[in-house]
């Protein structure tokens, strides 16, 4: 599915922009927390990874085959704060747009969930290389 690496201060994995990548990224994130001895933020991180990687897989494919578009997940533990920084990069320069989704809508609630289950989130463009969407996840979102 992708390449991955984990060290005491960072973990990273790269995936094709296909639906199975969301589950693989979620499992990688939880395994990274476990390796760092940080189980507290696991539930919030699981949800945030699902939304960030899912959005990247859905919206980052600019042409060609989705499996050739790379989505990269990076995690940085902040053990003193009981939190982890979750960063997802993709090649699309378009930033995420939060919308007011109707409660029966099938999509459009992802960024609202990220805002609710993270301490803060945002995004940054990477000149000529797309963007990084990030969130700080702890056991308590606020």
Coordinates of N, CA, C and O in Angstrom, one line a residue:
X1 N 0.8 -1.2 0.0 CA 0.0 0.0 0.0 C 0.9 1.2 0.0 O 0.6 2.2 -0.6
X2 N 2.0 1.2 0.8 CA 2.8 2.4 0.8 C 4.1 2.1 1.5 O 4.3 1.0 2.0
X3 N 4.9 3.2 1.6 CA 6.2 3.1 2.3 C 6.0 3.8 3.7 O 5.3 4.8 3.8
X4 N 6.7 3.3 4.7 CA 6.6 3.9 6.0 C 7.9 3.9 6.8 O 8.7 3.0 6.5
X5 N 8.0 4.8 7.8 CA 9.2 4.8 8.7 C 8.7 5.4 10.0 O 7.9 6.3 10.0
X6 N 9.3 4.9 11.1 CA 9.0 5.4 12.4 C 10.2 5.5 13.2 O 11.1 4.6 13.2
X7 N 10.4 6.6 13.9 CA 11.5 6.9 14.8 C 11.0 7.5 16.1 O 9.8 7.8 16.2
X8 N 11.8 7.7 17.1 CA 11.3 8.2 18.4 C 10.6 9.6 18.2 O 9.6 9.9 18.9
X9 N 11.0 10.4 17.3 CA 10.4 11.8 17.2 C 9.6 12.0 15.9 O 9.0 13.1 15.8
X10 N 9.4 11.0 15.1 CA 8.6 11.2 13.9 C 8.2 9.9 13.2 O 8.9 8.9 13.4
X11 N 7.1 9.9 12.6 CA 6.6 8.7 11.8 C 6.1 9.2 10.5 O 5.4 10.3 10.5
X12 N 6.3 8.5 9.4 CA 5.8 9.0 8.1 C 5.5 7.8 7.3 O 6.1 6.7 7.3
X13 N 4.4 7.9 6.4 CA 4.0 6.9 5.5 C 3.4 7.5 4.3 O 2.8 8.6 4.4
X14 N 3.6 6.9 3.2 CA 3.2 7.4 1.9 C 2.2 6.4 1.3 O 2.5 5.2 1.3
X15 N 1.1 6.9 0.7 CA 0.1 6.0 0.2 C -0.4 6.5 -1.2 O -0.3 7.7 -1.5
X16 N -1.0 5.6 -2.0 CA -1.6 6.0 -3.2 C -3.0 6.6 -2.8 O -3.5 6.3 -1.8
X17 N -3.5 7.5 -3.7 CA -4.8 8.1 -3.4 C -6.0 7.2 -3.7 O -6.8 7.5 -4.6
X18 N -6.0 6.1 -3.0 CA -7.1 5.1 -3.2 C -7.8 4.8 -1.9 O -7.2 5.1 -0.8
X19 N -9.0 4.4 -1.9 CA -9.8 4.2 -0.6 C -9.1 3.4 0.5 O -9.2 3.7 1.6
X20 N -8.4 2.3 0.1 CA -7.8 1.5 1.1 C -6.7 2.2 1.9 O -6.3 1.7 3.0
X21 N -6.2 3.3 1.4 CA -5.2 4.1 2.1 C -5.7 4.6 3.4 O -4.9 4.8 4.3
X22 N -6.9 5.0 3.5 CA -7.5 5.6 4.7 C -7.3 4.6 5.9 O -6.8 5.0 6.9
X23 N -7.7 3.4 5.7 CA -7.6 2.4 6.7 C -6.1 2.1 7.1 O -5.8 2.1 8.3
X24 N -5.3 2.0 6.1 CA -3.8 1.7 6.3 C -3.2 2.9 7.1 O -2.4 2.7 8.0
X25 N -3.6 4.1 6.7 CA -3.0 5.3 7.4 C -3.5 5.3 8.9 O -2.7 5.6 9.8
X26 N -4.8 5.0 9.1 CA -5.3 5.0 10.5 C -4.6 4.0 11.3 O -4.2 4.3 12.5
X27 N -4.4 2.8 10.8 CA -3.7 1.7 11.5 C -2.2 2.1 11.8 O -1.7 1.9 12.9
X28 N -1.6 2.8 10.8 CA -0.2 3.2 11.0 C -0.2 4.3 12.1 O 0.7 4.3 13.0
X29 N -1.1 5.2 12.1 CA -1.1 6.2 13.2 C -1.3 5.7 14.6 O -0.6 6.0 15.5
X30 N -2.2 4.7 14.7 CA -2.4 4.1 16.1 C -1.2 3.3 16.5 O -0.8 3.3 17.6
X31 N -0.6 2.6 15.5 CA 0.6 1.8 15.8 C 1.7 2.7 16.2 O 2.5 2.4 17.1
X32 N 1.8 3.9 15.6 CA 2.9 4.8 16.0 C 2.7 5.3 17.4 O 3.7 5.4 18.2
X33 N 1.5 5.7 17.7 CA 1.2 6.1 19.1 C 1.6 5.0 20.1 O 2.2 5.3 21.1
X34 N 1.2 3.8 19.8 CA 1.5 2.7 20.7 C 3.1 2.5 20.8 O 3.6 2.3 21.9
X35 N 3.8 2.7 19.7 CA 5.3 2.6 19.8 C 5.9 3.7 20.6 O 6.9 3.5 21.3
X36 N 5.2 4.8 20.7 CA 5.7 6.0 21.5 C 5.1 5.9 22.9 O 5.4 6.9 23.7
X37 N 4.3 4.9 23.2 CA 3.7 4.8 24.6 C 2.7 5.9 24.8 O 2.5 6.4 25.9
X38 N 2.0 6.3 23.8 CA 1.0 7.4 23.9 C -0.4 6.9 23.4 O -0.8 7.1 22.3
X39 N -1.1 6.3 24.3 CA -2.5 5.7 23.9 C -3.6 6.8 24.0 O -4.6 6.6 23.4
X40 N -3.4 7.8 24.8 CA -4.4 8.8 25.1 C -5.1 9.4 23.9 O -6.3 9.4 23.8
X41 N -4.3 9.9 22.9 CA -5.0 10.6 21.8 C -5.4 9.7 20.7 O -5.9 10.2 19.6
X42 N -5.4 8.4 20.9 CA -5.6 7.4 19.8 C -7.0 7.6 19.1 O -7.1 7.6 17.9
X43 N -8.1 7.7 19.9 CA -9.4 7.8 19.3 C -9.6 9.1 18.4 O -10.1 9.1 17.3
X44 N -9.1 10.2 19.0 CA -9.2 11.5 18.2 C -8.3 11.4 17.0 O -8.7 11.9 15.9
X45 N -7.1 10.9 17.1 CA -6.2 10.8 16.0 C -6.7 9.9 14.9 O -6.6 10.2 13.7
X46 N -7.3 8.8 15.3 CA -7.9 7.9 14.3 C -9.0 8.6 13.5 O -9.0 8.5 12.2
X47 N -9.8 9.4 14.1 CA -10.8 10.1 13.3 C -10.2 11.2 12.4 O -10.5 11.3 11.3
X48 N -9.2 11.9 13.0 CA -8.6 13.0 12.2 C -7.8 12.4 11.0 O -7.9 13.0 9.9
X49 N -7.1 11.3 11.2 CA -6.4 10.7 10.1 C -7.4 10.3 9.0 O -7.2 10.5 7.8
X50 N -8.5 9.7 9.4 CA -9.5 9.2 8.5 C -10.0 10.4 7.6 O -10.1 10.3 6.4
X51 N -10.3 11.5 8.2 CA -10.8 12.6 7.5 C -9.7 13.3 6.6 O -10.0 13.6 5.4
X52 N -8.5 13.5 7.2 CA -7.5 14.2 6.4 C -7.0 13.3 5.2 O -6.9 13.8 4.1
X53 N -6.8 12.0 5.4 CA -6.3 11.2 4.4 C -7.4 10.9 3.4 O -7.2 10.9 2.2
X54 N -8.7 10.8 3.9 CA -9.8 10.6 3.0 C -10.0 11.8 2.1 O -10.2 11.7 0.9
X55 N -9.9 13.0 2.6 CA -10.1 14.2 1.8 C -8.9 14.3 0.8 O -9.2 14.7 -0.3
X56 N -7.7 14.0 1.2 CA -6.6 14.1 0.3 C -6.8 13.1 -0.9 O -6.5 13.4 -2.0
X57 N -7.2 11.9 -0.5 CA -7.4 10.9 -1.6 C -8.5 11.3 -2.5 O -8.4 11.0 -3.7
X58 N -9.5 11.9 -2.0 CA -10.7 12.2 -2.8 C -10.4 13.5 -3.7 O -10.9 13.5 -4.8
X59 N -9.7 14.5 -3.1 CA -9.6 15.7 -3.8 C -8.3 16.0 -4.5 O -8.1 17.0 -5.2
X60 N -7.2 15.2 -4.2 CA -5.9 15.5 -4.7 C -5.6 15.0 -6.1 O -4.6 15.4 -6.7
X61 N -6.4 14.1 -6.6 CA -6.0 13.5 -7.9 C -6.4 14.5 -8.9 O -7.5 14.9 -9.1
X62 N -5.3 14.9 -9.6 CA -5.5 16.0 -10.6 C -5.5 15.4 -12.1 O -5.6 16.2 -13.0
X63 N -5.4 14.2 -12.2 CA -5.4 13.5 -13.5 C -4.6 12.2 -13.4 O -3.9 12.0 -12.5
X64 N -4.8 11.4 -14.4 CA -4.1 10.1 -14.4 C -4.7 9.2 -13.4 O -5.9 9.2 -13.1
X65 N -3.9 8.3 -12.9 CA -4.5 7.2 -12.1 C -4.3 7.5 -10.6 O -3.2 7.9 -10.2
X66 N -5.3 7.3 -9.8 CA -5.2 7.7 -8.3 C -4.1 7.0 -7.6 O -3.5 7.6 -6.7
X67 N -3.8 5.7 -8.0 CA -2.7 5.0 -7.3 C -1.4 5.6 -7.5 O -0.4 5.4 -6.8
X68 N -1.2 6.5 -8.5 CA 0.1 7.2 -8.8 C 0.1 8.5 -8.1 O 1.2 9.1 -8.1
X69 N -1.0 9.0 -7.6 CA -1.0 10.2 -6.8 C -0.6 9.9 -5.4 O -1.2 9.0 -4.8
X70 N 0.4 10.5 -4.8 CA 0.9 10.1 -3.5 C 0.3 11.1 -2.4 O 0.3 12.3 -2.6
X71 N -0.1 10.5 -1.3 CA -0.6 11.2 -0.1 C 0.3 10.8 1.0 O 0.6 9.6 1.2
X72 N 0.9 11.7 1.7 CA 1.9 11.4 2.7 C 1.3 11.8 4.1 O 0.9 12.9 4.3
X73 N 1.4 10.9 5.0 CA 1.0 11.1 6.4 C 2.3 11.3 7.3 O 3.2 10.4 7.2
X74 N 2.4 12.3 8.0 CA 3.5 12.5 9.0 C 2.9 12.8 10.4 O 2.0 13.5 10.5
X75 N 3.5 12.1 11.4 CA 3.1 12.3 12.7 C 4.3 12.7 13.6 O 5.4 12.2 13.4
X76 N 4.1 13.7 14.5 CA 5.1 14.1 15.4 C 4.6 14.1 16.8 O 3.6 14.8 17.1
X77 N 5.1 13.3 17.7 CA 4.6 13.2 19.0 C 5.0 14.4 19.9 O 6.1 15.0 19.7
X78 N 4.1 14.9 20.7 CA 4.3 16.0 21.7 C 4.0 15.4 23.0 O 3.0 15.7 23.6
X79 N 4.8 14.5 23.6 CA 4.5 13.8 24.8 C 4.2 14.7 26.0 O 3.4 14.4 26.8
X80 N 4.9 15.8 26.1 CA 4.7 16.7 27.3 C 3.3 17.3 27.3 O 2.8 17.6 28.3
X81 N 2.7 17.4 26.1 CA 1.4 17.9 25.9 C 0.3 16.8 25.8 O -0.8 17.2 25.7
X82 N 0.8 15.6 25.8 CA -0.2 14.5 25.6 C -0.9 14.6 24.2 O -2.0 14.3 24.1
X83 N -0.1 15.0 23.2 CA -0.7 15.3 21.9 C 0.2 14.8 20.8 O 1.4 14.4 21.0
X84 N -0.3 14.8 19.6 CA 0.5 14.5 18.4 C 0.1 15.4 17.3 O -1.1 15.7 17.1
X85 N 1.1 15.8 16.5 CA 0.8 16.6 15.3 C 0.6 15.7 14.1 O 1.5 14.8 13.9
X86 N -0.5 15.8 13.4 CA -0.8 15.0 12.3 C -0.8 15.9 11.1 O -1.5 16.9 11.0
X87 N 0.1 15.5 10.1 CA 0.2 16.3 8.8 C 0.0 15.4 7.6 O 0.5 14.3 7.6
X88 N -0.9 15.8 6.7 CA -1.1 15.1 5.5 C -0.8 16.0 4.3 O -1.4 17.1 4.2
X89 N 0.0 15.5 3.5 CA 0.4 16.3 2.3 C -0.1 15.6 1.0 O -0.2 14.4 1.0
X90 N -0.4 16.4 0.0 CA -0.9 15.9 -1.3 C -0.4 16.9 -2.3 O -0.1 18.1 -2.0
X91 N -0.5 16.6 -3.6 CA 0.0 17.4 -4.7 C -0.9 18.6 -5.1 O -0.5 19.4 -5.9
X92 N -2.1 18.6 -4.6 CA -3.1 19.6 -5.0 C -2.8 21.0 -4.3 O -2.6 21.0 -3.1
X93 N -2.7 22.1 -5.1 CA -2.5 23.4 -4.4 C -3.8 23.9 -3.8 O -3.7 24.9 -3.0
X94 N -4.9 23.3 -4.1 CA -6.2 23.8 -3.5 C -6.3 23.5 -2.0 O -6.2 22.4 -1.6
X95 N -6.5 24.5 -1.2 CA -6.7 24.3 0.2 C -8.1 23.8 0.6 O -9.0 23.9 -0.2
X96 N -8.2 23.2 1.7 CA -9.5 22.7 2.2 C -10.5 23.9 2.4 O -10.1 24.9 2.9
X97 N -11.8 23.6 2.1 CA -12.8 24.6 2.3 C -13.9 24.0 3.2 O -14.5 23.0 2.9
X98 N -14.1 24.6 4.4 CA -15.1 24.1 5.3 C -16.5 24.7 4.8 O -16.6 25.8 4.5
X99 N -17.5 23.8 4.7 CA -18.8 24.1 4.3 C -19.8 23.8 5.4 O -19.5 23.0 6.3
X100 N -20.9 24.5 5.3 CA -22.0 24.2 6.2 C -22.8 23.0 5.6 O -23.7 23.3 4.7
X101 N -22.6 21.8 6.0 CA -23.3 20.7 5.4 C -24.6 20.4 6.2 O -24.6 20.5 7.4
X102 N -25.6 20.1 5.4 CA -26.9 19.7 6.0 C -26.7 18.4 6.7 O -25.9 17.6 6.3
X103 N -27.4 18.2 7.8 CA -27.2 17.0 8.6 C -27.5 15.7 7.9 O -27.1 14.6 8.3
X104 N -28.2 15.8 6.7 CA -28.5 14.6 6.0 C -27.5 14.4 4.8 O -27.6 13.5 4.0
X105 N -26.6 15.4 4.6 CA -25.7 15.4 3.5 C -24.7 14.2 3.6 O -24.3 13.8 4.7
X106 N -24.3 13.7 2.5 CA -23.4 12.5 2.5 C -21.9 12.9 2.6 O -21.1 12.1 2.8
X107 N -21.6 14.2 2.4 CA -20.3 14.7 2.5 C -20.3 16.1 3.0 O -21.4 16.7 3.1
X108 N -19.1 16.7 3.3 CA -19.0 18.1 3.7 C -18.8 18.3 5.2 O -18.7 19.4 5.6
X109 N -18.8 17.2 6.0 CA -18.7 17.4 7.4 C -17.3 17.2 7.9 O -17.0 17.3 9.1
X110 N -16.4 16.7 7.1 CA -15.0 16.3 7.5 C -14.2 17.4 8.2 O -13.7 17.1 9.3
X111 N -14.2 18.6 7.7 CA -13.4 19.6 8.3 C -14.0 20.1 9.7 O -13.3 20.4 10.6
X112 N -15.3 20.0 9.7 CA -16.0 20.3 11.0 C -15.6 19.2 12.1 O -15.4 19.6 13.2
X113 N -15.5 18.0 11.7 CA -15.1 16.9 12.6 C -13.6 17.1 13.0 O -13.3 17.0 14.2
X114 N -12.8 17.5 12.0 CA -11.4 17.8 12.4 C -11.3 18.9 13.4 O -10.6 18.8 14.4
X115 N -12.1 20.0 13.2 CA -12.1 21.1 14.1 C -12.6 20.7 15.5 O -12.1 21.1 16.5
X116 N -13.6 19.8 15.5 CA -14.1 19.3 16.8 C -13.2 18.3 17.6 O -13.3 18.3 18.8
X117 N -12.5 17.5 16.8 CA -11.7 16.5 17.5 C -10.2 16.8 17.5 O -9.4 15.9 17.8
X118 N -9.8 18.0 17.2 CA -8.4 18.4 17.4 C -8.3 19.7 18.2 O -9.3 20.4 18.3
X119 N -7.1 20.0 18.7 CA -6.9 21.2 19.5 C -6.9 22.4 18.5 O -7.3 23.5 18.9
X120 N -6.3 22.2 17.4 CA -6.3 23.2 16.3 C -5.9 22.5 15.0 O -5.4 21.5 15.0
X121 N -6.2 23.2 13.9 CA -5.9 22.7 12.6 C -5.7 23.8 11.6 O -6.1 24.9 11.9
X122 N -5.1 23.5 10.5 CA -4.9 24.5 9.5 C -4.2 23.9 8.3 O -4.1 22.6 8.2
X123 N -3.8 24.7 7.4 CA -3.1 24.2 6.2 C -2.1 25.2 5.7 O -2.2 26.4 6.0
X124 N -1.1 24.7 5.0 CA -0.1 25.5 4.4 C 0.2 25.0 3.0 O 0.3 23.8 2.8
X125 N 0.4 26.0 2.1 CA 0.8 25.6 0.7 C 2.3 25.3 0.7 O 3.1 25.8 1.5
X126 N 2.7 24.4 -0.1 CA 4.1 24.1 -0.3 C 4.5 24.4 -1.8 O 4.0 23.8 -2.7
X127 N 5.2 25.5 -2.0 CA 5.4 26.1 -3.3 C 5.7 25.0 -4.3 O 6.8 24.3 -4.2
X128 N 4.8 24.9 -5.3 CA 5.1 24.0 -6.4 C 4.9 22.5 -6.0 O 5.1 21.6 -6.9
X129 N 4.5 22.2 -4.8 CA 4.4 20.8 -4.4 C 3.1 20.5 -3.7 O 3.0 19.6 -2.9
X130 N 2.1 21.3 -3.8 CA 0.8 21.0 -3.2 C 0.6 21.7 -1.9 O 0.9 22.9 -1.7
X131 N 0.1 21.0 -0.9 CA -0.2 21.5 0.4 C 0.0 20.5 1.5 O 0.1 19.3 1.3
X132 N 0.0 21.0 2.7 CA 0.0 20.2 3.9 C -1.2 20.6 4.8 O -1.3 21.8 5.1
X133 N -2.0 19.7 5.2 CA -3.1 20.0 6.1 C -2.7 19.4 7.4 O -2.3 18.2 7.4
X134 N -2.8 20.1 8.5 CA -2.3 19.6 9.8 C -3.4 19.8 10.9 O -4.3 20.6 10.8
X135 N -3.2 18.9 11.9 CA -4.1 19.0 13.1 C -3.3 18.6 14.3 O -2.5 17.7 14.2
X136 N -3.5 19.2 15.5 CA -2.9 18.8 16.7 C -4.0 18.0 17.5 O -5.0 18.6 17.8
X137 N -3.7 16.8 17.7 CA -4.6 15.9 18.4 C -4.2 15.5 19.8 O -3.0 15.1 19.9
X138 N -5.0 15.6 20.7 CA -4.8 15.1 22.1 C -6.0 14.3 22.5 O -7.0 14.1 21.8
X139 N -5.9 13.8 23.8 CA -7.1 13.0 24.2 C -8.3 14.0 24.5 O -9.4 13.6 24.3
X140 N -8.0 15.2 24.8 CA -9.0 16.3 24.9 C -8.9 17.2 23.7 O -7.8 17.7 23.5
X141 N -9.9 17.4 22.9 CA -9.8 18.3 21.8 C -9.5 19.8 22.1 O -8.9 20.5 21.3
X142 N -9.9 20.2 23.2 CA -9.7 21.7 23.5 C -8.6 21.9 24.5 O -8.5 21.5 25.5

